[in-house]
Amino acid sequence: MHTQLDHLVIVAKTLEQGVQWCEATLGVTPGPGGEHTLYGTHNRLLKIATPSNPMAFLEIIAIDPNAVRPKKASPTRWFDMDSPALQKAVAIEPRLVHFVVNTPDLKAARMALRMEAIDRGPAIYGNRRTSKGVLNWQISVRADGQRLFDGALPTVIQWGKPDATEPLKLHPRNTLPRSGVTLNSLEVTHPSAKKLQEAYSAIELKRVTVSEGPANLKATLHTPKGLVTLESLGI
């Protein structure tokens, strides 16, 4: 089960606020994204891939005020976006809150986490149209929308349809232009570092360091404005 860093999740109060933050903080304008009807959210994307993290991109996501969610939709949004504490934090400025990893076998990854007594949630199917076709994926999202471990336990995604011969063909890494921003490192600290490391090992996630300390995600990026550090600070 080869699992690797897929993308960082930045939550903003509004997508417009997120774009302005990106331009001011990272020195670049994010590329296009799309809408997620099931969760009533929309995003903008930014490629941050490197040889060490070849799939990496940054997602700026916000609640879409114009979205009409289907009746079958989960009562809560993904990534804790309905959490009052998170909403209060991002009302001040956008915040790194989570990260997503990709795997070629979501079922196996979910089962591996279950063996560690962690319920990462069921596989939710999603898709959106891009300029090059329909992008499909399966993603593990709990019904309560919780990220778990203060955002330090990654959500797991499998790109493409289950029977796709080229599941990564429309992955954002392949459709986004170079941005001038690259990921230097992602470090995790948490009071439950031992449990997190066991979970990372269960899904064979490497290149993300975890150590004991206050809950925090720390992403360091090379940008046109120099080295920039983004932190979750326990949100």
Coordinates of C-alpha atoms in Angstrom, one line a residue:
M1 CA 0.0 0.0 0.0
H2 CA 1.9 3.0 -1.2
T3 CA 0.5 6.1 0.5
Q4 CA 1.9 9.6 -0.1
L5 CA 1.2 13.2 0.7
D6 CA -1.5 14.5 -1.7
H7 CA -2.5 18.0 -0.6
L8 CA -2.5 20.5 2.3
V9 CA -5.9 21.9 3.3
I10 CA -6.3 25.6 4.0
V11 CA -9.7 26.7 5.2
A12 CA -10.9 30.2 4.5
K13 CA -14.0 32.1 5.6
T14 CA -14.7 32.9 1.9
L15 CA -12.9 31.8 -1.2
E16 CA -12.2 35.5 -2.0
Q17 CA -10.5 35.9 1.3
G18 CA -8.5 32.7 0.6
V19 CA -7.3 34.0 -2.7
Q20 CA -6.2 37.4 -1.2
W21 CA -4.4 35.6 1.6
C22 CA -2.6 33.4 -0.9
E23 CA -1.4 36.4 -2.9
A24 CA -0.3 38.3 0.2
T25 CA 1.3 35.4 2.0
L26 CA 2.7 33.2 -0.8
G27 CA 3.1 35.8 -3.5
V28 CA 1.1 33.9 -6.2
T29 CA -2.5 33.6 -7.3
P30 CA -4.0 30.1 -6.9
G31 CA -5.3 28.3 -9.9
P32 CA -8.8 27.2 -10.6
G33 CA -10.6 24.6 -8.5
G34 CA -14.3 23.6 -8.5
E35 CA -17.4 23.0 -6.4
H36 CA -18.3 20.1 -4.1
T37 CA -22.1 19.8 -4.2
L38 CA -22.3 17.2 -1.4
Y39 CA -20.6 19.4 1.1
G40 CA -21.5 22.8 -0.2
T41 CA -17.9 23.9 -0.6
H42 CA -15.7 25.2 -3.3
N43 CA -11.9 25.6 -3.7
R44 CA -8.9 27.0 -5.5
L45 CA -5.7 25.0 -6.0
L46 CA -2.0 25.6 -6.2
K47 CA 0.7 23.1 -7.3
I48 CA 3.5 22.7 -4.7
A49 CA 5.0 19.4 -5.9
T50 CA 8.7 18.5 -5.5
P51 CA 10.7 15.3 -6.3
S52 CA 10.2 14.2 -2.6
N53 CA 6.5 15.0 -2.8
P54 CA 5.6 14.6 -6.5
M55 CA 1.8 14.7 -6.0
A56 CA 1.6 17.7 -3.7
F57 CA -0.7 20.6 -4.1
L58 CA -2.4 23.1 -1.8
E59 CA -6.1 23.4 -1.5
I60 CA -7.8 26.6 -0.4
I61 CA -11.4 25.7 0.5
A62 CA -14.4 27.6 1.8
I63 CA -18.1 27.2 2.3
D64 CA -19.9 28.1 -0.8
P65 CA -22.7 30.5 0.2
N66 CA -24.6 29.8 -3.1
A67 CA -24.5 26.0 -2.9
V68 CA -27.6 24.0 -2.7
R69 CA -26.8 20.7 -1.0
P70 CA -28.8 17.6 -1.9
K71 CA -31.1 16.1 0.7
K72 CA -28.9 13.0 0.9
A73 CA -25.9 15.2 2.0
S74 CA -24.2 14.5 5.3
P75 CA -25.5 16.9 8.0
T76 CA -21.9 18.1 8.6
R77 CA -19.2 19.2 6.2
W78 CA -15.8 17.6 5.8
F79 CA -12.6 18.8 7.5
D80 CA -14.6 20.1 10.6
M81 CA -15.7 23.1 8.5
D82 CA -18.9 23.4 10.6
S83 CA -16.9 23.5 13.8
P84 CA -17.5 26.9 15.6
A85 CA -13.9 26.9 16.8
L86 CA -12.5 26.4 13.3
Q87 CA -14.9 29.0 11.8
K88 CA -13.9 31.5 14.5
A89 CA -10.2 31.0 13.7
V90 CA -10.5 31.3 9.9
A91 CA -12.7 34.4 10.3
I92 CA -9.5 36.1 11.3
E93 CA -7.4 34.7 8.4
P94 CA -7.2 31.4 6.5
R95 CA -5.5 28.6 8.3
L96 CA -3.7 25.3 7.5
V97 CA -6.0 22.8 9.2
H98 CA -5.4 19.4 7.7
F99 CA -3.7 17.3 5.0
V100 CA -4.8 14.5 2.6
V101 CA -2.8 11.5 1.5
N102 CA -3.5 9.4 -1.6
T103 CA -3.4 5.6 -2.0
P104 CA -4.2 3.2 -4.8
D105 CA -6.3 1.1 -2.4
L106 CA -8.6 3.2 -0.2
K107 CA -10.3 0.1 1.2
A108 CA -7.0 -1.4 2.4
A109 CA -6.0 1.9 4.0
R110 CA -9.4 2.2 5.8
M111 CA -9.0 -1.3 7.1
A112 CA -5.4 -0.7 8.2
L113 CA -6.6 2.2 10.3
R114 CA -9.5 0.2 11.7
M115 CA -6.9 -2.3 12.9
E116 CA -5.4 0.6 14.9
A117 CA -8.9 1.2 16.3
I118 CA -9.3 4.4 14.2
D119 CA -12.5 5.0 12.2
R120 CA -11.5 7.2 9.4
G121 CA -15.0 7.0 7.9
P122 CA -16.6 5.4 4.8
A123 CA -15.5 5.9 1.2
I124 CA -17.4 8.8 -0.3
Y125 CA -17.5 9.1 -4.1
G126 CA -17.0 12.5 -5.7
N127 CA -16.3 14.1 -9.0
R128 CA -16.1 17.5 -10.7
R129 CA -15.6 18.7 -14.2
T130 CA -12.3 20.1 -15.3
S131 CA -11.2 21.6 -18.6
K132 CA -9.7 18.2 -19.5
G133 CA -12.6 15.9 -18.4
V134 CA -14.3 14.6 -15.3
L135 CA -12.1 14.1 -12.3
N136 CA -13.3 11.2 -10.1
W137 CA -12.2 10.2 -6.6
Q138 CA -13.1 8.2 -3.5
I139 CA -12.3 9.9 -0.1
S140 CA -12.7 8.8 3.5
V141 CA -15.0 11.2 5.3
R142 CA -16.7 10.6 8.6
A143 CA -20.4 11.3 9.0
D144 CA -19.6 13.8 11.7
G145 CA -17.0 15.5 9.5
Q146 CA -14.3 15.2 12.1
R147 CA -10.6 15.3 11.0
L148 CA -9.5 13.5 14.2
F149 CA -6.3 14.2 16.2
D150 CA -6.7 18.0 15.7
G151 CA -6.3 17.5 11.9
A152 CA -3.1 15.5 12.3
L153 CA -4.6 12.2 11.1
P154 CA -4.8 12.6 7.3
T155 CA -7.9 12.0 5.3
V156 CA -7.2 9.3 2.7
I157 CA -8.1 9.7 -1.0
Q158 CA -8.0 7.4 -4.0
W159 CA -8.1 9.2 -7.4
G160 CA -10.0 7.9 -10.4
K161 CA -12.7 5.3 -10.7
P162 CA -11.9 1.9 -9.1
D163 CA -11.4 0.3 -12.6
A164 CA -9.5 3.2 -14.2
T165 CA -6.4 2.3 -16.2
E166 CA -4.9 5.8 -15.6
P167 CA -6.4 6.9 -12.3
L168 CA -4.0 9.8 -11.9
K169 CA -4.4 11.2 -15.4
L170 CA -6.5 14.2 -14.2
H171 CA -4.8 14.5 -10.8
P172 CA -4.3 18.3 -10.1
R173 CA -0.5 17.6 -10.3
N174 CA -1.0 16.9 -14.0
T175 CA -3.4 19.8 -14.7
L176 CA -2.1 22.6 -12.6
P177 CA 0.8 24.8 -14.0
R178 CA 3.9 25.3 -11.9
S179 CA 3.2 28.0 -9.4
G180 CA 6.6 29.1 -8.1
V181 CA 5.7 27.6 -4.7
T182 CA 7.1 24.2 -3.6
L183 CA 6.8 22.2 -0.4
N184 CA 9.9 22.0 1.7
S185 CA 8.5 19.9 4.6
L186 CA 5.5 18.9 6.6
E187 CA 6.0 18.3 10.3
V188 CA 3.4 17.1 12.8
T189 CA 3.5 17.5 16.6
H190 CA 0.8 16.0 18.9
P191 CA 0.3 14.8 22.4
S192 CA -0.7 11.4 20.9
A193 CA 2.4 11.2 18.6
K194 CA 2.9 7.5 19.3
K195 CA -0.6 6.6 18.2
L196 CA -0.3 8.9 15.2
Q197 CA 3.0 7.3 14.2
E198 CA 1.4 3.8 14.4
A199 CA -1.4 5.1 12.2
Y200 CA 1.0 6.5 9.7
S201 CA 3.0 3.3 9.6
A202 CA -0.2 1.2 9.2
I203 CA -1.0 3.1 5.9
E204 CA 2.7 3.2 4.9
L205 CA 2.9 7.0 5.0
K206 CA 6.4 8.3 4.9
R207 CA 8.1 11.7 4.5
V208 CA 5.8 13.3 7.2
T209 CA 7.6 13.6 10.5
V210 CA 5.6 13.3 13.8
S211 CA 6.8 14.0 17.3
E212 CA 5.3 14.6 20.7
G213 CA 4.2 18.1 21.6
P214 CA 1.3 20.6 21.3
A215 CA -1.1 19.8 18.5
N216 CA 0.2 21.4 15.3
L217 CA 0.8 21.0 11.6
K218 CA 3.8 22.9 10.3
A219 CA 4.2 23.2 6.5
T220 CA 7.3 25.0 5.2
L221 CA 7.1 26.3 1.6
H222 CA 9.6 27.9 -0.8
T223 CA 7.7 30.9 -2.3
P224 CA 8.5 34.1 -4.3
K225 CA 8.3 35.8 -0.9
G226 CA 11.0 33.5 0.5
L227 CA 10.6 30.6 3.0
V228 CA 7.0 30.7 4.5
T229 CA 5.8 28.6 7.4
L230 CA 2.1 27.7 7.8
E231 CA 0.8 26.3 11.1
S232 CA -2.5 24.9 12.3
L233 CA -1.8 25.8 16.0
G234 CA -4.1 23.2 17.4
I235 CA -7.3 24.2 15.4

